[in-house]
Amino acid sequence: MTRVLQTYHARMQRALDHVDRHLDDQLDLETLSEVAAFSKFHFHRQFTAIFGLSVHRYIQLSRMKRASFRLAYREDQSVTEIAMDAGYSTPDAFARAFRKRFGQSPSSFRKSPDWEPWLTAFGPFITARNKLMQRVFNTTDVTIKEVPPIRVAIMEHRGPPATIGTTIQRFIRWRKAVGLVPRNSKTFNIFRCDPRTTKPSDYRLDLCVETERVFEAGNEDIASSTIPGGRCAVLRVVGHTDDLETAALYLYRDWLPQSGEEARDFPLYCQRIAFFPEVPEHEAVVDLFLPLR
């Protein structure tokens, strides 16, 4: 990518970050064009040409994604509160829009989300953020750290990646029930498989919470384990941390061959430090760990 094109995309990125930061405010073309330093007369067409979505549609989807996450993962927030935060004047208007887009009412989605239609509906949005605005990493983004062993309780997800959201729901409910909430217990994911080369039915991901308490597999399928200590290459990812594939590819394809290091016999894992929707998407933070010999 040329420097001129990088600068152009950086200006568009400022507009996207402004949307993330101001989802509760009135967002209009004039404001966003000023943020990106583009002419207000051309910004709409520029935005649509780059992202394949109109500005209005992008804002709608941003608000609906936050609303979806709050419905699925934040049971302390009412449907009415979530509807108002999504920019709808009444819960009924929100329910109609939600059902039209995802095939479920907000209450039904909260109880038992059907994630595959959700992912299909957000395909253009995901493409806009993750494919057209590729994140670029370099060697200065990676540090090598000596990491201590971490005692964790694990809930395993096994099955298609599209259904991980349902396992996350169960994990969050269990954590609340036993008092291991994120503000006092660190959150980790262990990536047991490469989703590109694993059959969806065989995909595995461990959802982990740091704790010294010992759990045996029971009704919630929780088991105690340890993330082993040792040297790790650590790559921090800031913003839109749903998909860490670009960061993982950088570590394996670019950083590792050039570093002279060898990977240790333990999977790639991450620590989730700041979570969406508690923070705007561009402020979500994940540390990705590649264990080294």
XYZ file of C-alpha atoms in Angstrom:
293
model
C 0.000 0.000 0.000
C 1.399 3.411 -0.961
C 1.937 6.110 1.646
C -0.747 8.259 0.006
C -3.273 5.424 0.237
C -2.259 4.723 3.846
C -2.924 8.361 4.702
C -6.288 8.225 2.930
C -7.311 5.117 4.857
C -6.080 6.648 8.126
C -8.427 9.573 7.583
C -11.309 7.156 7.000
C -10.232 5.266 10.119
C -10.648 8.470 12.132
C -14.265 8.632 10.974
C -14.890 5.011 11.988
C -13.327 5.595 15.407
C -15.513 8.676 15.844
C -18.587 6.538 15.157
C -17.459 3.987 17.776
C -16.848 6.730 20.318
C -20.119 8.607 19.729
C -22.764 5.935 19.124
C -25.028 7.655 21.669
C -24.801 11.014 19.877
C -26.265 12.425 16.694
C -23.923 11.397 13.889
C -24.204 13.223 10.590
C -22.286 13.489 7.348
C -20.978 16.975 8.072
C -19.440 15.962 11.420
C -17.843 12.791 10.052
C -16.472 14.531 6.970
C -14.849 17.129 9.242
C -13.310 14.387 11.404
C -11.850 12.727 8.301
C -10.887 16.087 6.741
C -12.817 15.398 3.538
C -15.240 17.621 1.663
C -18.774 17.155 2.961
C -20.010 17.227 -0.638
C -18.079 14.082 -1.555
C -17.607 12.218 1.722
C -20.702 10.020 1.411
C -19.621 8.676 -1.986
C -16.018 8.264 -0.819
C -17.179 6.314 2.251
C -19.488 4.056 0.230
C -16.796 3.425 -2.382
C -14.270 2.361 0.275
C -16.532 0.319 2.577
C -19.402 -0.830 0.381
C -21.858 0.633 2.894
C -23.485 4.029 3.171
C -22.576 6.128 6.200
C -26.127 5.762 7.539
C -26.069 1.986 7.140
C -22.685 1.720 8.807
C -23.913 3.713 11.825
C -27.061 1.579 12.042
C -25.055 -1.627 12.029
C -22.594 -0.271 14.611
C -25.449 0.526 16.982
C -27.166 -2.795 16.308
C -23.962 -4.743 16.967
C -23.538 -3.067 20.348
C -27.211 -3.725 21.107
C -26.797 -7.408 20.146
C -23.804 -7.848 22.447
C -25.643 -6.150 25.304
C -28.665 -8.398 24.804
C -26.560 -11.555 24.725
C -23.949 -10.769 27.368
C -25.285 -8.020 29.648
C -28.424 -9.293 31.349
C -28.375 -6.399 33.816
C -29.495 -4.042 31.016
C -33.176 -4.064 30.064
C -34.385 -4.425 26.477
C -35.915 -0.947 26.752
C -32.598 0.588 27.838
C -30.767 -1.183 25.026
C -33.373 -0.005 22.493
C -32.968 3.618 23.577
C -29.181 3.380 23.407
C -29.481 1.978 19.878
C -31.280 5.141 18.774
C -34.866 3.844 18.670
C -37.696 5.923 20.089
C -39.630 2.892 21.418
C -38.880 -0.745 22.287
C -41.454 -1.807 19.647
C -39.581 0.032 16.897
C -36.345 -1.598 18.023
C -37.997 -5.038 18.140
C -39.349 -4.686 14.601
C -35.963 -3.614 13.234
C -34.158 -6.348 15.163
C -36.524 -9.100 14.017
C -36.361 -7.912 10.392
C -32.564 -8.013 10.420
C -31.891 -11.163 12.469
C -35.117 -13.201 12.395
C -35.522 -13.097 16.193
C -37.107 -10.729 18.651
C -34.676 -9.044 21.077
C -36.092 -11.097 23.969
C -35.701 -14.351 22.028
C -32.159 -13.425 21.000
C -31.281 -12.661 24.630
C -32.560 -16.074 25.723
C -31.167 -18.163 22.860
C -29.261 -16.286 20.128
C -29.152 -17.726 16.629
C -25.690 -16.527 15.641
C -25.544 -17.724 12.040
C -28.196 -15.270 10.706
C -26.540 -12.618 12.865
C -23.169 -13.223 11.238
C -24.757 -13.198 7.778
C -26.456 -9.871 8.477
C -23.164 -8.370 9.646
C -21.147 -9.706 6.713
C -20.858 -6.314 4.959
C -19.962 -4.623 8.257
C -17.272 -7.198 9.081
C -15.863 -6.877 5.566
C -15.766 -3.096 5.877
C -13.787 -3.166 9.118
C -11.566 -6.225 8.826
C -10.915 -6.727 5.126
C -10.766 -3.296 3.543
C -8.913 -1.641 6.432
C -6.267 -4.288 7.088
C -4.296 -3.859 10.288
C -0.515 -3.690 9.835
C 1.908 -4.944 12.501
C 5.688 -4.722 12.696
C 8.461 -6.123 14.866
C 8.327 -3.226 17.325
C 4.781 -4.284 18.233
C 6.048 -7.609 19.626
C 7.764 -8.008 22.988
C 9.235 -11.162 24.526
C 8.178 -11.704 28.133
C 8.725 -14.317 30.815
C 5.190 -15.270 31.826
C 4.408 -17.058 35.128
C 2.120 -20.114 35.214
C -1.546 -19.096 35.356
C -4.098 -21.208 37.222
C -7.433 -21.096 35.378
C -10.918 -22.547 35.267
C -11.875 -23.570 31.716
C -15.110 -23.936 29.802
C -14.416 -25.598 26.467
C -16.184 -24.578 23.278
C -16.349 -27.395 20.742
C -18.143 -26.898 17.442
C -18.519 -24.306 14.683
C -16.879 -20.929 15.382
C -20.211 -19.308 14.486
C -21.711 -20.722 17.695
C -19.031 -19.449 20.100
C -21.409 -16.711 21.250
C -23.663 -19.281 22.914
C -20.721 -20.725 24.865
C -19.666 -17.197 25.856
C -23.170 -16.616 27.250
C -22.915 -19.740 29.415
C -19.421 -18.763 30.540
C -20.496 -15.258 31.567
C -23.480 -16.603 33.538
C -21.290 -19.141 35.306
C -18.669 -16.517 36.170
C -21.317 -14.268 37.695
C -22.753 -17.163 39.688
C -19.370 -18.023 41.273
C -18.150 -14.426 41.637
C -15.301 -14.593 39.089
C -16.236 -11.453 37.158
C -13.730 -9.652 34.872
C -13.046 -6.767 37.255
C -11.387 -9.142 39.726
C -10.452 -12.197 37.619
C -8.436 -12.081 34.409
C -9.928 -13.525 31.212
C -8.042 -15.756 28.749
C -8.808 -17.701 25.564
C -6.732 -20.681 24.406
C -6.907 -21.299 20.648
C -6.723 -25.070 20.293
C -7.304 -25.130 16.507
C -6.740 -23.117 13.370
C -10.259 -22.284 12.099
C -8.965 -22.214 8.503
C -7.801 -25.848 8.568
C -10.171 -27.462 11.094
C -13.601 -28.869 10.306
C -16.222 -26.648 11.971
C -17.533 -29.575 14.013
C -14.023 -30.209 15.419
C -13.153 -26.589 16.253
C -12.044 -26.048 19.884
C -11.537 -22.920 21.963
C -11.039 -22.692 25.734
C -12.710 -19.851 27.632
C -10.676 -19.308 30.806
C -10.781 -17.262 33.991
C -7.773 -16.918 36.294
C -8.478 -18.429 39.715
C -6.781 -20.498 42.397
C -10.092 -22.215 43.148
C -10.318 -25.830 42.002
C -13.255 -26.979 39.891
C -14.122 -30.438 38.636
C -16.128 -30.962 35.479
C -19.826 -30.914 36.334
C -23.064 -29.571 34.972
C -21.343 -26.483 33.556
C -18.413 -28.479 32.132
C -15.884 -26.431 34.090
C -12.439 -27.877 34.776
C -9.322 -26.531 36.449
C -6.051 -26.309 34.543
C -2.881 -24.257 34.168
C -1.567 -22.111 31.344
C 2.132 -23.013 31.610
C 4.693 -20.339 32.313
C 7.669 -19.527 30.120
C 8.875 -17.181 27.438
C 6.213 -15.752 25.132
C 6.078 -13.350 22.229
C 3.331 -10.876 23.094
C 1.443 -8.813 20.530
C -1.072 -6.238 21.755
C -4.161 -5.743 19.580
C -6.248 -2.622 20.137
C -9.689 -2.213 18.620
C -12.169 -4.620 17.036
C -10.843 -7.730 18.739
C -13.557 -10.179 17.595
C -11.247 -11.523 14.889
C -7.580 -11.983 15.826
C -6.667 -13.862 12.641
C -4.634 -10.992 11.153
C -2.570 -10.702 14.346
C -2.034 -14.472 14.564
C -0.961 -14.635 10.922
C 1.553 -11.859 11.511
C 3.118 -13.739 14.434
C 3.373 -17.050 12.566
C 4.060 -15.882 9.011
C 6.221 -12.801 9.550
C 7.539 -12.366 13.085
C 8.466 -15.961 14.006
C 10.569 -16.811 10.901
C 12.466 -13.518 11.179
C 13.003 -13.686 14.951
C 15.134 -16.830 15.103
C 12.830 -18.104 17.869
C 11.083 -21.488 18.030
C 7.473 -21.992 19.087
C 6.880 -24.006 22.259
C 4.474 -26.957 22.414
C 1.479 -25.021 23.724
C -1.249 -23.284 21.707
C -1.552 -19.599 20.958
C -3.598 -17.870 23.655
C -4.757 -14.392 24.572
C -5.703 -12.259 27.544
C -8.759 -10.047 27.039
C -8.028 -6.819 28.889
C -10.750 -4.357 27.828
C -14.053 -5.680 26.546
C -16.620 -4.457 24.058
C -19.378 -3.348 24.818
C -17.996 -2.039 28.149
C -15.681 0.123 26.057
C -16.155 1.336 22.457
C -14.963 -1.229 19.913
C -11.876 0.750 18.934
C -10.783 0.738 22.614
C -11.048 -3.033 23.155
C -7.652 -4.515 24.085
C -6.239 -8.039 23.744
C -2.728 -9.364 24.362
C -1.912 -12.309 22.072
C 0.688 -14.784 23.448
C 2.837 -17.083 21.283
C 4.678 -19.489 23.636
C 8.413 -19.804 22.854
C 11.105 -22.329 23.763
